[in-house]
Amino acid sequence: MNILKKIWQTLSTPSKAGVGIVLALGFTGGVVFWGGFNTALSLTNTEEFCTGCHEMADNVYQEYRETIHYSNRSGVRATCPDCHVPKDWTHKIIRKIAASKEVWGMLTGIIDTREKFQDHRKSMAMREWKRMKGNDSRECRNCHNFEYMDFSEQGSRSVKMHSSALASGEKTCIDCHKGIAHELPDMKGVEGWH
Amino acid sequence: MKKIMTALILMGMAASAVAQITEVPSNNGGVESLRGSAELNITRGADKHKRVIKDREPLQRNYVHQPPIIPHQVRGYKVNLNANKCLSCHGWKYARETGATKVSPTHFETRDGMTLSDVSPRRYFCMQCHVPQVDGKPLVGNDFKAVDSLTQN
């Protein structure tokens, strides 16, 4: 009986009730918004979403379908977001906000034909390389962990490079493995290329 | 009457045509070719899929000026106007670092014997002359022997 009285008192005092209701509403709202937001986030983190734009579907997606990350002996695939979108939350949000310029790019038709795509490829590729170089190829390492590479299973050329420049940290995956998922732009002037 | 006759004649012709098609004679006379001794009109089962061998030691050359065989996998290596994957290891700039054999000076020569400062266009598309090998058996026997000076011990 005492408890009910207390609740009534609280509710009948405007300022206290205000705080309580705001908090309660805020809390449920937060849960709903948060859940919705994260659902939206994970919906935009699928290959179907990426290839929903013909700019992605007609160019990079077609090229990627011929590579080892699409089809291989073990049937494990790496999809677009696996390589392009960070896994942890903070980096993901930052990347997503940066990627909203792609919507603008679609509206303005910056790469809406194959020719335009090819002309624009080098600047896009260079931004991706810079990003991967900057985070020590974090997305590659989500799947490929240097610690667990079995050199006795790798080819002699792989072992030579992995046990030296990679092991010492002098170079990172993307320094040596450019163009593994898509066609390359003109590589004149890019380090390590003829 | 006339119509029925024409129809009958047409049917007869069609029937004999069909008969002829199914009766194509096939006789290879016991000759074995690369497709074995299968008759022409029989579809022979496909051979087992061959695999490119991963990395191994360079293979012995059989004659002077033979383009050496590629002793490693080349899956996904693109050579086109934009990029040349082979030269990112075999170019003189990178050969020491990667442990690959340098392309020889002949790769810088034009067909008139002029030496250029970079790989000659006629030697740019490496796989025109250099190819990897699979783990298959030779299709026909061959007792060719390399000259003594090229035989590795």
CSV table of N, CA and C in Angstrom, one decimal, chain B residues 4-91:
chain,number,residue,atom,x,y,z
B,4,ILE,N,-2.3,-37.2,-101.8
B,4,ILE,CA,-1.9,-38.4,-101.0
B,4,ILE,C,-0.6,-38.9,-101.5
B,5,MET,N,-0.5,-39.0,-102.9
B,5,MET,CA,0.8,-39.5,-103.5
B,5,MET,C,2.0,-38.7,-103.0
B,6,THR,N,1.8,-37.3,-103.2
B,6,THR,CA,2.9,-36.4,-102.8
B,6,THR,C,3.3,-36.6,-101.3
B,7,ALA,N,2.3,-36.7,-100.5
B,7,ALA,CA,2.5,-36.9,-99.1
B,7,ALA,C,3.3,-38.2,-98.8
B,8,LEU,N,2.9,-39.3,-99.5
B,8,LEU,CA,3.5,-40.5,-99.3
B,8,LEU,C,5.0,-40.5,-99.8
B,9,ILE,N,5.2,-39.9,-100.9
B,9,ILE,CA,6.6,-39.8,-101.5
B,9,ILE,C,7.5,-39.0,-100.5
B,10,LEU,N,6.9,-37.8,-100.0
B,10,LEU,CA,7.7,-37.0,-99.0
B,10,LEU,C,8.0,-37.8,-97.8
B,11,MET,N,7.0,-38.6,-97.3
B,11,MET,CA,7.2,-39.4,-96.1
B,11,MET,C,8.3,-40.4,-96.3
B,12,GLY,N,8.3,-41.0,-97.5
B,12,GLY,CA,9.3,-42.0,-97.8
B,12,GLY,C,10.7,-41.4,-97.8
B,13,MET,N,10.8,-40.2,-98.5
B,13,MET,CA,12.1,-39.6,-98.5
B,13,MET,C,12.6,-39.3,-97.1
B,14,ALA,N,11.7,-38.7,-96.3
B,14,ALA,CA,12.1,-38.3,-95.0
B,14,ALA,C,12.6,-39.6,-94.2
B,15,ALA,N,11.8,-40.7,-94.3
B,15,ALA,CA,12.2,-41.9,-93.6
B,15,ALA,C,13.6,-42.4,-94.1
B,16,SER,N,13.8,-42.4,-95.4
B,16,SER,CA,15.1,-42.9,-95.8
B,16,SER,C,16.2,-41.9,-95.3
B,17,ALA,N,15.9,-40.6,-95.3
B,17,ALA,CA,16.9,-39.7,-94.8
B,17,ALA,C,17.3,-40.0,-93.4
B,18,VAL,N,16.3,-40.2,-92.6
B,18,VAL,CA,16.5,-40.5,-91.2
B,18,VAL,C,17.3,-41.8,-91.1
B,19,ALA,N,17.0,-42.8,-91.9
B,19,ALA,CA,17.7,-44.1,-91.8
B,19,ALA,C,19.2,-43.8,-92.2
B,20,GLN,N,19.4,-43.0,-93.2
B,20,GLN,CA,20.8,-42.7,-93.6
B,20,GLN,C,21.6,-42.1,-92.4
B,21,ILE,N,20.9,-41.1,-91.7
B,21,ILE,CA,21.6,-40.5,-90.7
B,21,ILE,C,22.1,-41.4,-89.6
B,22,THR,N,21.2,-42.3,-89.2
B,22,THR,CA,21.6,-43.2,-88.1
B,22,THR,C,22.6,-44.3,-88.6
B,23,GLU,N,22.7,-44.4,-89.9
B,23,GLU,CA,23.6,-45.5,-90.4
B,23,GLU,C,24.9,-45.0,-90.8
B,24,VAL,N,25.3,-43.8,-90.4
B,24,VAL,CA,26.6,-43.3,-90.8
B,24,VAL,C,27.7,-44.3,-90.4
B,25,PRO,N,28.4,-44.9,-91.3
B,25,PRO,CA,29.4,-45.9,-90.9
B,25,PRO,C,30.6,-45.2,-90.3
B,26,SER,N,31.1,-45.8,-89.2
B,26,SER,CA,32.3,-45.2,-88.6
B,26,SER,C,33.3,-46.4,-88.4
B,27,ASN,N,34.4,-46.2,-89.0
B,27,ASN,CA,35.4,-47.3,-88.9
B,27,ASN,C,36.8,-46.7,-88.9
B,28,ASN,N,37.4,-46.6,-87.7
B,28,ASN,CA,38.7,-45.9,-87.7
B,28,ASN,C,39.8,-46.9,-88.1
B,29,GLY,N,39.5,-48.1,-88.6
B,29,GLY,CA,40.4,-49.0,-89.1
B,29,GLY,C,41.5,-49.3,-88.1
B,30,GLY,N,41.2,-49.2,-86.8
B,30,GLY,CA,42.2,-49.7,-85.8
B,30,GLY,C,43.2,-48.6,-85.6
B,31,VAL,N,43.0,-47.4,-86.1
B,31,VAL,CA,44.0,-46.4,-85.9
B,31,VAL,C,43.8,-45.7,-84.5
B,32,GLU,N,44.8,-45.6,-83.7
B,32,GLU,CA,44.7,-44.9,-82.4
B,32,GLU,C,45.2,-43.5,-82.6
B,33,SER,N,44.4,-42.6,-82.2
B,33,SER,CA,44.8,-41.2,-82.3
B,33,SER,C,44.9,-40.6,-80.8
B,34,LEU,N,45.0,-39.3,-80.7
B,34,LEU,CA,45.1,-38.7,-79.4
B,34,LEU,C,43.8,-38.9,-78.6
B,35,ARG,N,42.7,-39.2,-79.4
B,35,ARG,CA,41.4,-39.5,-78.6
B,35,ARG,C,41.3,-41.0,-78.4
B,36,GLY,N,42.3,-41.7,-78.5
B,36,GLY,CA,42.3,-43.1,-78.2
B,36,GLY,C,41.7,-43.9,-79.4
B,37,SER,N,41.1,-45.0,-79.2
B,37,SER,CA,40.6,-45.7,-80.3
B,37,SER,C,39.0,-45.6,-80.5
B,38,ALA,N,38.5,-44.6,-79.8
B,38,ALA,CA,37.1,-44.4,-79.9
B,38,ALA,C,36.6,-44.1,-81.3
B,39,GLU,N,35.4,-44.6,-81.7
B,39,GLU,CA,34.9,-44.4,-83.0
B,39,GLU,C,34.4,-42.9,-83.1
B,40,LEU,N,34.4,-42.4,-84.3
B,40,LEU,CA,33.9,-41.0,-84.5
B,40,LEU,C,32.5,-40.7,-83.9
B,41,ASN,N,31.6,-41.7,-84.1
B,41,ASN,CA,30.3,-41.4,-83.8
B,41,ASN,C,29.9,-41.8,-82.3
B,42,ILE,N,31.0,-42.0,-81.5
B,42,ILE,CA,30.8,-42.3,-80.1
B,42,ILE,C,31.5,-41.2,-79.3
B,43,THR,N,30.8,-40.7,-78.3
B,43,THR,CA,31.4,-39.6,-77.5
B,43,THR,C,32.2,-40.3,-76.4
B,44,ARG,N,33.5,-40.0,-76.5
B,44,ARG,CA,34.4,-40.6,-75.6
B,44,ARG,C,34.4,-39.9,-74.2
B,45,GLY,N,34.5,-40.6,-73.1
B,45,GLY,CA,34.5,-40.0,-71.8
B,45,GLY,C,35.7,-39.0,-71.7
B,46,ALA,N,35.4,-37.9,-70.9
B,46,ALA,CA,36.5,-36.9,-70.7
B,46,ALA,C,37.6,-37.4,-69.9
B,47,ASP,N,38.8,-36.9,-70.2
B,47,ASP,CA,40.0,-37.3,-69.3
B,47,ASP,C,39.8,-36.6,-68.0
B,48,LYS,N,40.6,-37.2,-67.0
B,48,LYS,CA,40.6,-36.6,-65.7
B,48,LYS,C,41.2,-35.2,-65.7
B,49,HIS,N,40.7,-34.3,-64.9
B,49,HIS,CA,41.2,-33.0,-64.8
B,49,HIS,C,42.7,-32.9,-64.4
B,50,LYS,N,43.5,-32.2,-65.1
B,50,LYS,CA,44.9,-32.1,-64.7
B,50,LYS,C,45.2,-30.9,-63.8
B,51,ARG,N,46.2,-31.0,-63.0
B,51,ARG,CA,46.5,-29.9,-62.1
B,51,ARG,C,47.8,-29.3,-62.4
B,52,VAL,N,47.8,-27.9,-62.3
B,52,VAL,CA,49.1,-27.2,-62.4
B,52,VAL,C,49.9,-27.5,-61.1
B,53,ILE,N,51.1,-27.9,-61.2
B,53,ILE,CA,51.9,-28.2,-60.0
B,53,ILE,C,52.3,-26.8,-59.3
B,54,LYS,N,52.2,-26.8,-58.0
B,54,LYS,CA,52.5,-25.6,-57.3
B,54,LYS,C,53.9,-25.1,-57.6
B,55,ASP,N,54.6,-24.7,-56.6
B,55,ASP,CA,56.0,-24.2,-56.9
B,55,ASP,C,57.0,-25.3,-56.9
B,56,ARG,N,57.9,-25.3,-57.9
B,56,ARG,CA,59.0,-26.3,-57.8
B,56,ARG,C,60.3,-25.6,-58.4
B,57,GLU,N,61.3,-26.4,-58.5
B,57,GLU,CA,62.6,-25.9,-59.1
B,57,GLU,C,62.4,-25.7,-60.6
B,58,PRO,N,63.2,-24.7,-61.1
B,58,PRO,CA,63.2,-24.5,-62.6
B,58,PRO,C,63.4,-25.8,-63.3
B,59,LEU,N,62.8,-26.0,-64.4
B,59,LEU,CA,62.9,-27.3,-65.2
B,59,LEU,C,64.0,-27.2,-66.2
B,60,GLN,N,64.6,-28.3,-66.4
B,60,GLN,CA,65.7,-28.4,-67.4
B,60,GLN,C,65.3,-27.9,-68.8
B,61,ARG,N,66.1,-27.2,-69.5
B,61,ARG,CA,65.8,-26.8,-70.8
B,61,ARG,C,66.3,-27.9,-71.8
B,62,ASN,N,65.6,-28.0,-72.9
B,62,ASN,CA,65.9,-29.1,-73.9
B,62,ASN,C,66.8,-28.6,-75.0
B,63,TYR,N,66.8,-27.3,-75.3
B,63,TYR,CA,67.7,-26.8,-76.3
B,63,TYR,C,68.0,-25.3,-76.1
B,64,VAL,N,69.1,-24.9,-76.6
B,64,VAL,CA,69.5,-23.5,-76.4
B,64,VAL,C,68.4,-22.6,-77.1
B,65,HIS,N,68.0,-21.5,-76.5
B,65,HIS,CA,67.0,-20.6,-76.9
B,65,HIS,C,65.6,-21.2,-76.7
B,66,GLN,N,65.4,-22.2,-75.9
B,66,GLN,CA,64.1,-22.6,-75.6
B,66,GLN,C,63.5,-21.7,-74.6
B,67,PRO,N,62.3,-21.2,-74.7
B,67,PRO,CA,61.7,-20.4,-73.6
B,67,PRO,C,61.5,-21.3,-72.4
B,68,PRO,N,62.1,-21.0,-71.3
B,68,PRO,CA,62.0,-22.0,-70.2
B,68,PRO,C,60.5,-22.1,-69.7
B,69,ILE,N,60.2,-23.3,-69.2
B,69,ILE,CA,58.8,-23.6,-68.8
B,69,ILE,C,58.6,-22.9,-67.4
B,70,ILE,N,57.4,-22.4,-67.1
B,70,ILE,CA,57.1,-21.8,-65.9
B,70,ILE,C,57.0,-22.8,-64.8
B,71,PRO,N,57.9,-22.8,-63.7
B,71,PRO,CA,57.8,-23.8,-62.7
B,71,PRO,C,56.9,-23.5,-61.5
B,72,HIS,N,55.9,-22.6,-61.7
B,72,HIS,CA,55.1,-22.3,-60.6
B,72,HIS,C,53.6,-22.0,-61.1
B,73,GLN,N,52.7,-21.9,-60.2
B,73,GLN,CA,51.3,-21.5,-60.6
B,73,GLN,C,51.2,-20.1,-61.1
B,74,VAL,N,50.3,-19.9,-62.0
B,74,VAL,CA,50.1,-18.5,-62.5
B,74,VAL,C,48.6,-18.1,-62.4
B,75,ARG,N,47.9,-18.8,-61.5
B,75,ARG,CA,46.4,-18.5,-61.4
B,75,ARG,C,46.2,-17.0,-61.1
B,76,GLY,N,45.4,-16.4,-61.8
B,76,GLY,CA,45.0,-15.0,-61.5
B,76,GLY,C,46.1,-14.0,-61.9
B,77,TYR,N,47.2,-14.4,-62.6
B,77,TYR,CA,48.2,-13.4,-63.0
B,77,TYR,C,47.7,-12.8,-64.3
B,78,LYS,N,47.5,-11.5,-64.2
B,78,LYS,CA,47.1,-10.8,-65.4
B,78,LYS,C,48.2,-10.0,-66.1
B,79,VAL,N,48.2,-10.1,-67.4
B,79,VAL,CA,49.1,-9.3,-68.2
B,79,VAL,C,48.3,-8.6,-69.2
B,80,ASN,N,48.2,-7.3,-69.1
B,80,ASN,CA,47.4,-6.5,-70.0
B,80,ASN,C,48.0,-5.1,-70.1
B,81,LEU,N,47.3,-4.2,-70.8
B,81,LEU,CA,47.8,-2.9,-71.0
B,81,LEU,C,48.1,-2.2,-69.7
B,82,ASN,N,47.3,-2.4,-68.6
B,82,ASN,CA,47.4,-1.7,-67.4
B,82,ASN,C,48.5,-2.3,-66.5
B,83,ALA,N,48.7,-3.6,-66.5
B,83,ALA,CA,49.6,-4.2,-65.5
B,83,ALA,C,50.3,-5.4,-66.1
B,84,ASN,N,51.5,-5.7,-65.6
B,84,ASN,CA,52.1,-7.0,-66.0
B,84,ASN,C,52.6,-7.6,-64.7
B,85,LYS,N,51.8,-8.6,-64.2
B,85,LYS,CA,52.1,-9.3,-63.0
B,85,LYS,C,53.5,-10.0,-63.0
B,86,CYS,N,53.8,-10.6,-64.2
B,86,CYS,CA,55.1,-11.3,-64.3
B,86,CYS,C,56.3,-10.4,-64.0
B,87,LEU,N,56.2,-9.2,-64.6
B,87,LEU,CA,57.4,-8.3,-64.4
B,87,LEU,C,57.5,-7.8,-63.0
B,88,SER,N,56.5,-7.9,-62.2
B,88,SER,CA,56.6,-7.4,-60.8
B,88,SER,C,57.5,-8.3,-60.0
B,89,CYS,N,57.8,-9.5,-60.6
B,89,CYS,CA,58.9,-10.3,-60.0
B,89,CYS,C,60.1,-10.5,-60.9
B,90,HIS,N,59.8,-10.7,-62.2
B,90,HIS,CA,60.9,-11.0,-63.1
B,90,HIS,C,61.6,-9.8,-63.7
B,91,GLY,N,61.0,-8.6,-63.5
B,91,GLY,CA,61.7,-7.4,-64.0
B,91,GLY,C,63.0,-7.2,-63.3
